[in-house]
Amino acid sequence: MENKKIKITNMANNSVSVNIPSLLFSRRWPNKGASIPIDREVVEQMLYDYGTRYMIDNGILFIEDMEFKKEMGLEPEDATEPTNIKPLTEKDMA
């Protein structure tokens, strides 16, 4: 079975870091718009980390794969565009 990658993008105006020692996972998004593909299994486990989940729920980090978000309960099953978790715009941050 191939290991699918989930792209996670930094939507904040500064660098964002995620460090989860129990997963032996550490990544840094250096600036707004930076995207990092991460193994699907790792992202599933990252959602159990309170800090990471907070950043995703509040639009600091954005998961682009809508099917993955539906499977993880981050978006409703019938959603075609992000409804629960929207990427922040410049206007939202002002």
Coordinates of C-alpha atoms in Angstrom, one line a residue:
M1 CA 0.0 0.0 0.0
E2 CA 1.4 3.4 -1.0
N3 CA 2.0 5.9 1.7
K4 CA -0.2 8.9 0.8
K5 CA 1.1 12.4 1.6
I6 CA -1.1 15.1 3.0
K7 CA 0.0 18.7 2.2
I8 CA -0.2 21.1 5.2
T9 CA 0.3 24.8 4.5
N10 CA 1.2 27.7 6.9
M11 CA -1.4 30.4 6.7
A12 CA 0.1 32.6 9.4
N13 CA 2.3 35.7 8.8
N14 CA 5.2 34.1 10.7
S15 CA 7.0 30.8 11.1
V16 CA 5.1 27.9 12.7
S17 CA 6.6 24.8 14.3
V18 CA 5.2 21.5 15.3
N19 CA 7.2 19.2 17.7
I20 CA 5.6 16.0 18.9
P21 CA 8.3 13.9 20.6
S22 CA 6.0 10.8 21.0
L23 CA 5.8 10.6 17.2
L24 CA 9.4 11.5 16.7
F25 CA 8.0 14.4 14.6
S26 CA 9.3 17.9 14.2
R27 CA 8.6 20.3 11.3
R28 CA 8.9 24.0 10.8
W29 CA 7.0 26.1 8.2
P30 CA 9.3 29.1 7.7
N31 CA 6.8 31.6 6.3
K32 CA 3.3 32.1 5.1
G33 CA 2.4 29.9 2.2
A34 CA 5.0 27.3 3.0
S35 CA 3.7 23.7 2.4
I36 CA 5.1 20.5 3.6
P37 CA 3.8 17.1 2.5
I38 CA 3.5 14.7 5.5
D39 CA 2.7 11.0 5.6
R40 CA -1.1 10.4 6.1
E41 CA -0.6 8.1 9.1
V42 CA 1.5 10.8 10.8
V43 CA -1.1 13.5 10.2
E44 CA -3.8 11.2 11.6
Q45 CA -1.7 10.9 14.8
M46 CA -0.9 14.7 14.8
L47 CA -4.6 15.5 15.1
Y48 CA -4.5 14.0 18.7
D49 CA -1.9 16.6 19.8
Y50 CA -3.8 19.5 21.3
G51 CA -1.5 22.2 20.0
T52 CA -1.4 20.9 16.5
R53 CA -5.2 20.4 16.5
Y54 CA -5.6 24.0 17.7
M55 CA -3.5 25.4 14.9
I56 CA -5.5 23.4 12.3
D57 CA -8.9 24.3 13.9
N58 CA -8.0 28.0 13.9
G59 CA -6.6 28.2 10.4
I60 CA -3.0 28.6 11.3
L61 CA -2.1 25.4 9.5
F62 CA -4.3 24.4 6.6
I63 CA -4.9 20.8 5.3
E64 CA -5.6 21.0 1.6
D65 CA -7.0 17.5 1.1
M66 CA -10.8 17.8 1.4
E67 CA -11.4 14.0 1.4
F68 CA -8.9 13.5 4.2
K69 CA -10.6 16.3 6.2
K70 CA -14.0 14.6 5.8
E71 CA -12.6 11.2 6.9
M72 CA -11.1 12.8 10.0
G73 CA -14.3 14.6 10.9
L74 CA -12.8 18.1 10.3
E75 CA -15.4 18.9 7.6
P76 CA -19.0 17.7 7.0
E77 CA -19.4 14.7 4.7
D78 CA -21.3 16.8 2.1
A79 CA -18.8 19.7 2.0
T80 CA -17.3 20.7 -1.3
E81 CA -15.4 23.7 0.1
P82 CA -13.9 24.3 3.5
T83 CA -16.7 25.2 5.9
N84 CA -15.5 24.4 9.4
I85 CA -11.8 25.3 8.9
K86 CA -11.1 28.1 6.5
P87 CA -7.7 29.4 5.6
L88 CA -7.1 32.9 7.1
T89 CA -7.0 35.8 4.7
E90 CA -5.2 39.1 5.2
K91 CA -8.6 40.7 6.1
D92 CA -9.2 38.1 8.8
M93 CA -5.9 38.8 10.4
A94 CA -6.3 42.6 10.4

